[in-house]
Coordinates of C-alpha atoms and ligand atoms in Angstrom, one line a residue:
M1 CA 70.6 131.8 55.9
G2 CA 69.9 135.5 56.5
G3 CA 67.2 134.7 57.6
T4 CA 67.8 134.3 62.0
S5 CA 70.4 137.4 61.1
D6 CA 69.1 141.3 60.6
A7 CA 69.5 141.9 57.7
V8 CA 70.5 145.3 55.1
V9 CA 68.8 145.9 52.2
V10 CA 72.1 147.8 49.3
V11 CA 69.2 149.3 46.3
D12 CA 71.9 148.9 43.5
F13 CA 72.1 151.3 40.9
G14 CA 74.7 150.4 38.6
A15 CA 77.8 149.3 38.1
Q16 CA 79.6 147.0 40.1
Y17 CA 79.2 150.2 43.7
A18 CA 76.4 147.4 45.1
Q19 CA 77.9 144.9 46.0
L20 CA 80.8 146.7 47.3
I21 CA 78.6 148.4 49.4
A22 CA 77.0 145.4 50.0
R23 CA 80.7 143.5 51.0
R24 CA 81.4 146.2 53.4
V25 CA 78.1 145.7 55.1
R26 CA 78.5 141.5 55.9
E27 CA 82.2 142.7 57.1
A28 CA 80.8 144.7 59.6
H29 CA 79.2 141.9 60.4
V30 CA 75.4 143.0 58.8
Y31 CA 73.3 140.9 56.4
S32 CA 72.9 142.3 53.1
E33 CA 70.9 141.3 50.0
I34 CA 71.3 143.9 47.0
L35 CA 68.5 144.6 44.9
P36 CA 67.7 146.4 41.7
H37 CA 66.1 149.4 41.3
S38 CA 64.1 148.1 39.7
A39 CA 62.3 146.4 43.0
S40 CA 58.6 148.1 45.0
A41 CA 58.7 149.7 48.0
S42 CA 57.0 146.7 49.1
E43 CA 59.6 144.6 47.8
I44 CA 62.6 145.6 49.6
L45 CA 60.1 146.3 52.9
A46 CA 59.8 142.1 52.1
R47 CA 62.7 141.3 53.1
R48 CA 62.4 143.6 56.0
P49 CA 65.3 145.2 56.1
K50 CA 66.2 147.1 58.9
G51 CA 67.8 149.6 57.2
I52 CA 68.8 150.7 52.9
V53 CA 71.6 152.0 51.7
L54 CA 71.5 152.9 48.2
S55 CA 74.2 152.7 46.1
G56 CA 76.2 155.3 44.2
G57 CA 75.7 154.7 39.8
P58 CA 76.8 155.7 36.9
R59 CA 74.3 158.2 35.3
S60 CA 73.8 161.7 36.7
V61 CA 69.7 161.8 38.2
Y62 CA 68.8 164.2 35.6
A63 CA 70.1 161.8 32.8
E64 CA 67.0 160.7 30.5
G65 CA 65.5 157.5 31.9
A66 CA 68.1 158.0 35.1
P67 CA 66.5 155.3 37.7
R68 CA 65.0 156.0 40.7
V69 CA 63.9 154.3 43.7
D70 CA 60.5 153.1 44.8
P71 CA 59.6 156.9 47.5
G72 CA 57.9 154.5 49.3
I73 CA 61.0 153.3 51.1
Y74 CA 61.0 156.3 53.0
R75 CA 57.7 156.6 54.9
A76 CA 58.3 153.0 56.3
G77 CA 60.2 154.1 59.1
V78 CA 63.4 152.5 57.9
P79 CA 66.7 154.1 58.4
V80 CA 67.9 155.2 54.7
L81 CA 71.4 156.1 54.0
G82 CA 72.2 157.6 51.0
I83 CA 75.2 157.2 48.7
C84 CA 76.6 159.4 46.3
Y85 CA 73.8 158.9 43.2
G86 CA 71.7 156.7 46.7
A87 CA 72.5 160.6 47.9
Q88 CA 71.4 162.4 45.3
L89 CA 68.0 161.1 44.8
I90 CA 67.5 161.5 49.0
A91 CA 67.9 165.2 48.7
L92 CA 65.4 164.8 44.6
D93 CA 63.4 162.4 46.5
L94 CA 62.3 164.5 49.8
G95 CA 62.5 167.5 49.2
G96 CA 66.5 169.4 48.2
E97 CA 68.2 170.5 45.2
V98 CA 71.1 168.7 43.0
A99 CA 72.5 170.9 40.5
R100 CA 75.5 170.7 37.5
T101 CA 77.6 173.1 38.9
G102 CA 80.3 172.3 36.8
A103 CA 82.9 171.5 39.8
G104 CA 82.9 167.6 39.8
E105 CA 84.7 166.1 42.0
Y106 CA 86.9 163.2 40.8
G107 CA 89.2 161.4 44.5
R108 CA 90.8 162.1 47.0
T109 CA 88.5 165.0 48.3
P110 CA 88.9 167.0 52.4
L111 CA 86.0 167.0 54.3
T112 CA 85.0 169.3 56.3
V113 CA 83.3 168.3 59.0
L114 CA 80.0 171.0 60.3
P115 CA 78.9 170.6 63.3
A116 CA 75.4 169.4 64.4
P117 CA 74.0 171.5 66.1
K118 CA 70.4 168.8 66.7
G119 CA 70.4 165.6 66.9
S120 CA 73.7 162.6 66.7
S121 CA 75.5 163.1 63.5
L122 CA 76.8 160.3 61.6
L123 CA 80.1 162.1 61.6
A124 CA 80.3 163.3 65.4
G125 CA 83.6 164.0 66.4
W126 CA 85.5 163.3 63.4
P127 CA 88.3 165.6 62.3
S128 CA 88.0 168.3 60.4
P129 CA 89.1 168.0 57.5
N130 CA 89.8 164.5 56.6
E131 CA 90.2 162.2 53.4
V132 CA 87.1 161.0 52.1
W133 CA 86.9 160.1 48.2
M134 CA 84.6 160.4 45.8
S135 CA 83.4 160.3 42.6
H136 CA 80.2 163.3 41.4
A137 CA 79.9 165.7 38.2
D138 CA 76.4 166.5 39.6
S139 CA 76.2 168.4 43.2
I140 CA 73.9 168.1 46.0
V141 CA 73.1 172.6 47.1
A142 CA 70.6 172.5 48.8
A143 CA 69.6 169.7 51.6
P144 CA 65.9 169.0 51.3
P145 CA 63.7 170.8 54.4
G146 CA 64.7 169.1 57.9
F147 CA 67.8 167.3 57.1
E148 CA 70.8 169.9 58.6
V149 CA 73.9 169.7 56.4
T150 CA 76.8 167.9 58.1
A151 CA 79.8 168.1 56.0
S152 CA 80.7 170.1 52.8
T153 CA 84.5 169.7 50.3
P154 CA 85.2 172.6 48.6
G155 CA 83.2 171.1 45.4
A156 CA 80.4 170.0 47.5
P157 CA 78.4 171.9 49.2
V158 CA 75.9 169.5 51.0
A159 CA 78.5 166.2 50.8
A160 CA 76.1 164.7 53.5
F161 CA 73.2 166.2 55.6
E162 CA 70.9 164.0 57.4
D163 CA 67.3 164.4 59.6
A164 CA 68.2 161.6 63.1
G165 CA 64.4 162.0 63.5
R166 CA 63.7 160.3 61.0
R167 CA 67.0 158.3 60.1
V168 CA 67.7 159.5 56.5
V169 CA 71.6 160.5 55.5
G170 CA 73.4 161.1 52.2
V171 CA 76.4 161.5 52.0
Q172 CA 77.5 162.4 48.5
F173 CA 81.2 160.1 49.3
H174 CA 82.2 156.8 49.1
P175 CA 82.5 154.7 52.4
E176 CA 82.6 152.1 50.7
V177 CA 86.0 152.7 49.4
V178 CA 89.1 152.3 51.1
H179 CA 91.0 155.7 50.9
T180 CA 88.6 157.0 52.5
E181 CA 90.0 157.6 55.9
R182 CA 86.3 156.6 58.3
G183 CA 84.3 155.0 55.6
Q184 CA 83.9 152.0 57.6
E185 CA 83.4 153.9 61.0
L186 CA 80.2 156.1 59.5
L187 CA 79.0 152.7 57.5
K188 CA 79.0 150.7 61.1
R189 CA 77.6 154.0 62.8
F190 CA 75.0 154.2 60.7
L191 CA 74.0 150.1 60.7
H192 CA 74.7 149.6 64.0
D193 CA 74.0 152.8 65.5
M194 CA 71.2 154.4 63.0
C195 CA 69.6 150.9 62.3
E196 CA 70.6 148.9 65.6
C197 CA 71.4 145.0 63.6
R198 CA 72.5 142.8 65.8
P199 CA 76.5 142.4 64.3
T200 CA 74.7 138.3 64.5
W201 CA 76.3 137.4 61.2
T202 CA 80.2 135.7 61.6
R203 CA 81.4 132.4 59.9
S204 CA 80.2 130.5 62.8
S205 CA 76.5 131.7 61.7
V206 CA 77.2 131.7 58.3
I207 CA 78.0 127.4 58.4
E208 CA 75.7 126.9 60.3
G209 CA 73.0 128.7 58.8
A210 CA 74.8 126.6 55.3
V211 CA 74.7 123.4 56.5
E212 CA 70.6 123.9 58.4
S213 CA 70.0 124.6 54.6
V214 CA 71.7 122.0 53.0
R215 CA 70.0 119.6 54.9
S216 CA 66.4 120.6 55.1
K217 CA 67.1 120.6 51.0
V218 CA 69.0 117.5 50.7
G219 CA 66.8 115.7 53.0
A220 CA 67.4 111.5 53.4
G221 CA 69.2 112.2 49.6
R222 CA 72.6 111.5 48.8
V223 CA 74.7 115.1 46.6
L224 CA 77.6 114.8 44.2
C225 CA 79.8 116.9 43.6
A226 CA 82.4 118.5 41.8
L227 CA 85.6 119.6 42.4
S228 CA 88.2 121.6 40.3
G229 CA 90.7 121.6 43.3
G230 CA 89.9 125.5 43.6
V231 CA 88.2 127.0 46.4
D232 CA 84.6 127.3 46.0
S233 CA 84.3 124.3 45.0
A234 CA 86.1 122.9 48.6
V235 CA 84.5 125.5 50.1
T236 CA 81.7 124.1 48.3
A237 CA 81.9 120.2 49.9
A238 CA 83.1 120.5 52.6
L239 CA 79.1 122.8 54.2
V240 CA 77.3 119.6 52.6
A241 CA 80.1 116.9 54.0
K242 CA 79.7 119.0 57.7
A243 CA 75.5 119.0 56.5
V244 CA 75.4 115.1 54.8
G245 CA 78.3 112.7 56.2
D246 CA 78.6 109.6 54.2
R247 CA 75.9 110.4 52.2
L248 CA 78.4 112.8 50.1
T249 CA 79.8 111.9 47.3
C250 CA 82.8 114.5 45.3
V251 CA 84.2 113.7 41.8
F252 CA 87.2 115.1 40.7
V253 CA 87.9 115.1 36.8
D254 CA 91.4 115.5 36.5
T255 CA 91.4 116.2 32.6
G256 CA 95.1 116.9 32.8
L257 CA 94.9 120.4 32.5
M258 CA 95.4 120.9 35.1
R259 CA 98.3 123.0 38.3
A260 CA 101.1 121.6 39.1
G261 CA 100.0 119.7 41.6
E262 CA 95.8 120.0 41.9
A263 CA 95.3 116.2 41.4
A264 CA 97.0 115.2 44.5
Q265 CA 95.4 118.2 47.4
V266 CA 93.2 117.1 45.6
E267 CA 93.2 113.6 47.4
E268 CA 95.1 114.6 50.2
T269 CA 92.9 116.7 51.8
F270 CA 88.9 115.3 50.6
S271 CA 89.9 110.8 51.1
R272 CA 93.7 111.1 53.1
R273 CA 91.9 115.0 55.9
L274 CA 88.4 115.2 55.4
G275 CA 87.8 110.9 53.9
L276 CA 85.5 111.5 51.9
D277 CA 84.0 108.9 49.4
L278 CA 85.5 110.8 46.5
V279 CA 85.8 109.4 42.4
H280 CA 88.7 110.5 40.5
V281 CA 88.0 110.3 36.9
K282 CA 91.5 110.0 35.5
A283 CA 90.6 111.2 32.4
A284 CA 93.7 113.2 30.8
D285 CA 94.1 110.7 27.3
R286 CA 90.7 111.3 25.9
F287 CA 91.1 115.3 26.5
F288 CA 94.7 115.2 24.4
A289 CA 92.6 113.0 21.7
A290 CA 89.1 115.9 22.8
L291 CA 91.3 118.9 21.7
G292 CA 93.7 118.0 18.7
G293 CA 94.8 120.0 15.6
V294 CA 91.6 122.7 18.0
E295 CA 93.4 126.4 18.0
D296 CA 90.0 128.5 18.4
P297 CA 90.1 129.8 22.1
E298 CA 86.2 129.3 21.8
E299 CA 86.2 125.5 20.0
K300 CA 88.5 124.7 22.6
R301 CA 86.3 125.8 25.8
K302 CA 83.8 123.6 23.9
R303 CA 85.1 120.7 23.6
V304 CA 86.7 120.4 27.3
G305 CA 83.1 121.5 28.6
E306 CA 81.5 118.8 26.3
L307 CA 83.5 116.0 27.9
F308 CA 83.8 117.8 31.8
I309 CA 79.1 116.7 31.7
R310 CA 79.9 114.0 29.2
L311 CA 82.5 112.4 32.2
F312 CA 79.6 113.5 34.9
E313 CA 77.2 112.6 33.3
E314 CA 79.2 108.5 33.6
V315 CA 79.8 108.4 36.7
A316 CA 76.2 109.8 38.1
K317 CA 75.0 107.4 36.1
E318 CA 77.1 104.7 37.7
R319 CA 75.4 106.5 41.5
S320 CA 72.0 106.6 40.1
D321 CA 71.0 107.0 43.5
A322 CA 72.0 110.3 43.7
R323 CA 69.2 112.7 43.5
F324 CA 71.1 116.6 44.1
L325 CA 74.4 117.7 42.5
A326 CA 75.8 120.8 44.8
Q327 CA 77.7 123.6 43.3
G328 CA 80.2 126.9 44.4
T329 CA 77.5 129.7 42.7
L330 CA 78.2 132.4 45.0
Y331 CA 76.4 136.0 45.4
P332 CA 77.8 138.3 42.9
D333 CA 76.5 135.7 40.0
V334 CA 73.2 135.0 41.5
V335 CA 73.3 139.0 41.4
E336 CA 73.9 139.7 38.2
S337 CA 70.7 137.2 37.2
G338 CA 68.8 138.8 38.5
G339 CA 68.3 138.1 41.9
P340 CA 69.0 135.9 44.2
H341 CA 64.7 134.1 44.3
A342 CA 66.0 134.2 40.4
A343 CA 65.4 130.6 39.0
T344 CA 67.9 130.8 36.1
I345 CA 71.6 131.2 36.6
K346 CA 74.5 132.1 32.8
S347 CA 75.7 128.5 32.3
H348 CA 79.1 129.3 32.8
H349 CA 78.7 130.3 36.1
N350 CA 77.8 126.9 37.5
V351 CA 80.8 123.8 38.1
G352 CA 81.9 123.2 35.0
G353 CA 79.3 124.2 33.2
L354 CA 76.9 120.9 34.5
P355 CA 73.0 121.3 33.4
E356 CA 70.5 120.8 35.2
R357 CA 69.2 118.1 32.7
M358 CA 71.3 115.5 34.5
G359 CA 67.9 115.1 36.7
L360 CA 69.6 115.9 39.4
E361 CA 68.0 119.4 41.9
L362 CA 70.8 122.1 42.5
V363 CA 72.8 122.3 46.5
E364 CA 74.3 125.8 46.4
P365 CA 75.6 126.2 49.7
L366 CA 77.7 129.5 48.8
R367 CA 74.1 131.3 47.2
L368 CA 74.6 134.3 49.9
L369 CA 78.5 133.9 50.1
F370 CA 81.3 136.6 48.6
K371 CA 84.9 135.4 48.0
D372 CA 85.8 136.2 50.2
E373 CA 83.2 135.5 53.2
V374 CA 83.6 132.2 51.2
R375 CA 87.1 131.6 52.0
A376 CA 87.0 132.2 55.7
V377 CA 84.0 129.8 55.6
G378 CA 86.9 127.9 54.0
E379 CA 89.1 128.9 57.2
E380 CA 86.5 128.3 60.0
L381 CA 86.1 124.7 58.2
G382 CA 89.9 123.8 58.5
L383 CA 91.0 123.2 54.6
P384 CA 94.3 124.4 54.2
E385 CA 95.4 126.7 53.1
E386 CA 96.9 126.2 50.4
I387 CA 93.7 125.8 48.6
V388 CA 91.8 129.1 51.3
W389 CA 93.7 131.1 49.1
R390 CA 94.4 129.0 45.3
Q391 CA 94.1 131.4 43.1
P392 CA 90.7 131.7 40.3
F393 CA 91.9 129.0 37.8
P394 CA 90.1 128.6 34.9
G395 CA 87.2 126.2 33.8
P396 CA 89.1 125.0 30.5
G397 CA 92.2 125.1 32.4
L398 CA 95.9 125.0 31.0
A399 CA 94.0 124.7 27.0
V400 CA 92.4 128.2 27.6
R401 CA 96.9 129.4 28.0
I402 CA 98.2 127.9 26.0
A403 CA 97.6 130.2 21.7
G404 CA 97.4 128.1 19.5
E405 CA 96.8 123.9 19.9
V406 CA 96.6 121.9 22.9
T407 CA 99.6 119.3 23.4
R408 CA 101.3 117.4 26.1
E409 CA 104.3 118.6 25.3
R410 CA 103.1 123.1 25.6
V411 CA 100.9 121.8 28.5
E412 CA 103.9 120.3 29.8
I413 CA 105.8 123.7 30.1
V414 CA 103.5 126.2 30.6
R415 CA 102.2 123.4 34.0
A416 CA 105.6 124.4 34.6
A417 CA 106.1 127.9 34.3
D418 CA 103.3 128.5 35.9
S419 CA 104.8 126.5 38.6
V420 CA 107.9 128.8 38.9
V421 CA 105.5 132.3 38.7
L422 CA 103.4 130.8 41.7
D423 CA 106.5 129.8 43.3
E424 CA 108.1 132.8 43.0
V425 CA 105.2 134.8 44.2
R426 CA 104.6 132.7 47.3
R427 CA 108.3 133.5 48.7
A428 CA 108.0 137.5 47.5
G429 CA 104.9 137.5 50.0
L430 CA 102.6 138.6 46.9
E431 CA 100.0 135.9 46.9
R432 CA 97.1 137.2 48.9
E433 CA 97.8 141.0 47.3
L434 CA 97.0 139.8 43.8
W435 CA 94.1 138.5 42.1
Q436 CA 96.5 135.6 39.8
A437 CA 99.9 135.5 39.3
F438 CA 100.7 133.0 35.5
A439 CA 102.5 132.2 32.7
V440 CA 100.8 132.0 29.1
L441 CA 102.6 130.4 26.4
P442 CA 101.9 132.4 23.1
A443 CA 102.2 130.7 19.5
V444 CA 105.9 131.7 18.5
R445 CA 109.0 131.0 19.8
T446 CA 111.9 133.0 19.2
V447 CA 116.2 133.1 18.7
G448 CA 117.8 132.9 21.7
V449 CA 122.1 132.2 22.9
M450 CA 122.4 129.5 25.8
G451 CA 125.7 128.5 26.7
D452 CA 126.9 129.6 22.4
E453 CA 125.3 128.0 20.8
R454 CA 121.8 129.6 19.1
T455 CA 118.6 128.5 20.8
Y456 CA 114.7 128.6 18.8
A457 CA 112.6 128.0 21.3
Y458 CA 109.2 129.7 23.2
P459 CA 109.3 132.7 25.4
V460 CA 106.6 132.1 28.6
V461 CA 104.3 135.5 28.9
V462 CA 104.3 136.2 32.5
R463 CA 100.8 138.2 33.3
A464 CA 100.2 139.1 37.3
V465 CA 97.1 141.4 37.9
T466 CA 95.6 143.1 41.2
S467 CA 92.0 143.0 40.7
E468 CA 88.6 143.3 43.6
D469 CA 86.1 141.0 41.5
A470 CA 87.5 140.0 38.3
M471 CA 85.0 142.8 36.5
T472 CA 88.4 145.1 35.7
A473 CA 91.8 144.2 37.0
D474 CA 94.7 146.3 37.0
W475 CA 98.1 144.3 35.8
A476 CA 100.6 144.5 38.7
R477 CA 103.1 146.4 39.4
L478 CA 106.2 143.5 40.8
P479 CA 109.0 144.6 42.3
Y480 CA 112.3 144.4 39.4
E481 CA 113.8 141.9 41.7
L482 CA 110.8 139.5 41.3
L483 CA 110.4 139.8 37.5
E484 CA 113.8 139.3 37.2
R485 CA 114.1 136.0 38.8
L486 CA 111.4 134.7 37.0
A487 CA 112.9 135.1 33.8
A488 CA 116.1 133.3 35.1
R489 CA 113.8 130.4 36.8
L490 CA 111.8 130.3 33.8
V491 CA 114.9 129.8 30.7
N492 CA 117.0 127.8 32.7
E493 CA 114.5 125.5 34.8
V494 CA 111.4 125.2 32.0
P495 CA 113.0 124.0 29.7
G496 CA 111.4 124.6 25.6
V497 CA 111.8 128.0 27.0
N498 CA 114.4 131.2 26.1
R499 CA 112.6 133.7 27.1
V500 CA 110.2 135.0 29.4
A501 CA 107.1 138.9 28.1
Y502 CA 105.5 140.4 31.2
D503 CA 102.2 141.5 30.1
I504 CA 101.2 145.2 31.3
T505 CA 97.7 145.3 29.6
S506 CA 95.0 145.7 32.6
K507 CA 91.8 145.0 32.2
P508 CA 89.6 146.1 30.1
P509 CA 91.1 146.4 27.6
G510 CA 92.4 143.5 27.8
T511 CA 91.0 139.8 29.6
I512 CA 93.0 138.0 32.5
E513 CA 93.3 135.3 30.8
W514 CA 95.0 135.3 27.4
E515 CA 91.9 133.2 25.8
Ligands
LIG601 P1 88.9 137.5 32.0 O1 89.9 136.1 31.1 O2 87.2 136.8 31.3 O3 89.0 136.6 33.5 O4 89.2 138.4 32.6 C1 88.0 136.3 34.5 C2 88.5 135.7 35.7 O5 87.8 134.8 35.5 C3 88.4 133.4 35.5 N1 88.0 132.1 34.2 C4 87.4 131.6 34.5 N2 86.5 131.4 35.1 N3 85.3 129.5 33.7 C5 85.4 129.4 34.5 O6 85.6 128.9 36.5 C6 86.3 130.2 32.4 O7 86.1 129.3 30.6 C7 86.7 131.3 33.3 N4 87.1 131.9 32.4 C8 87.9 133.3 32.7 C9 89.4 134.0 35.5 O8 90.8 133.0 35.9 C10 89.6 135.5 35.3 O9 90.0 134.9 37.3

């Protein structure tokens, strides 16, 4: 997919820094690919990058075994931008100096832009001071020979340095985070001016590339696609349908553990609106039977996963002419499993955890895309907003939002509660700001009083989090008025509920889901 676009390689020095940079590059309409720092210069250059970005990282350049980059990249004539740790590596590799000054900087920091006497600074014309976001302990105290120092902060005498002739730049601050006022502008100048990348990574080129690669892989074959009701599998199906038309069969396994209206929405969108061949497997009874008496969260996951596979295998056997299985694997999964050319993806990242031993070859049209790009593609393909902006939902469904045994009665309670939570969040206009908002049913009951009567019923826990990528999350500071409405509606409208609590745990130490 990146084949026809100009590409930039982001070298990853750890943590989540590289993914955020890669996303920002793509927001500037340039294709980006992440490679581990252990990649050799020839592996990096084999991608024919028009630019290389060295990411930040969690370590000190002086720590034992601190990651380095193959210095061959500096000799290739390709522009290089080092960010934070990456800038310190450039300084070290090319003859500058990094010191433990003891004056680290964290968070918002005023940046003084210095007049660059020669060449074109990426910071040219910036107001001074302006706000950048810093996170460093060591500091660059001398730029390498031939470089201009173009900015400083109170704790970083060399906050930005540049050799315009060689087209190598280092910035101690993080242009990829939103708190750096002109961060995206700096990235754009690097990409469009210094690297001369064309801004060709657009929704339509992404779709064209994905459709083309599905077509060339599948040829005249038939494809199966498991739909979950979520955005990834929906966009996968829509892209594959665009590529192979009626040679796609979608399979929706109704586990009885889905959110309210999910099954109907999948039918409406894929069968009626898009006219796709949809097999609707109604299997709630089998799932409840499999979950009977099970309280352990891992056991629940295992049983749901196994039954899902068995049901899918049954469909695959009936459709034995299908040779391909379409899955919504995303780029972050690919990066975490060792790069786009790595052979295996962690099984829990696959839709429904379907195994390859079913004898179906995988088709993964979202393999190069981030979640926000998947949503953009979904919008472009005309999928309904409710699907495109649907919040993530765990594969085992409501089974892992019920502590203790999963019974029909308890699923009904948590489903109705979930629906109220989402409805109120939508009304408050907060749906897109939150990563997720949902209800959890704990395994206790509490005493209450309603209409002069004593009640002994379930509490519901409301969980709402903000997050960039689900690796970390913060509890959402929902307005009190919204919490108040939730408390009233949940108790009044959901039979069996007499109390509402709000979960104020971040991740870590908590996880987003309760199980
Ligand atoms: P946790 O609870 O680990 O969840 O903080 C992180 C994100 O992943 C979702 N999640 C799952 N998604 N299958 C999935 O496809 C699963 O088994 C699963 N478990 C958790 C969760 O909703 C959150 O967005």
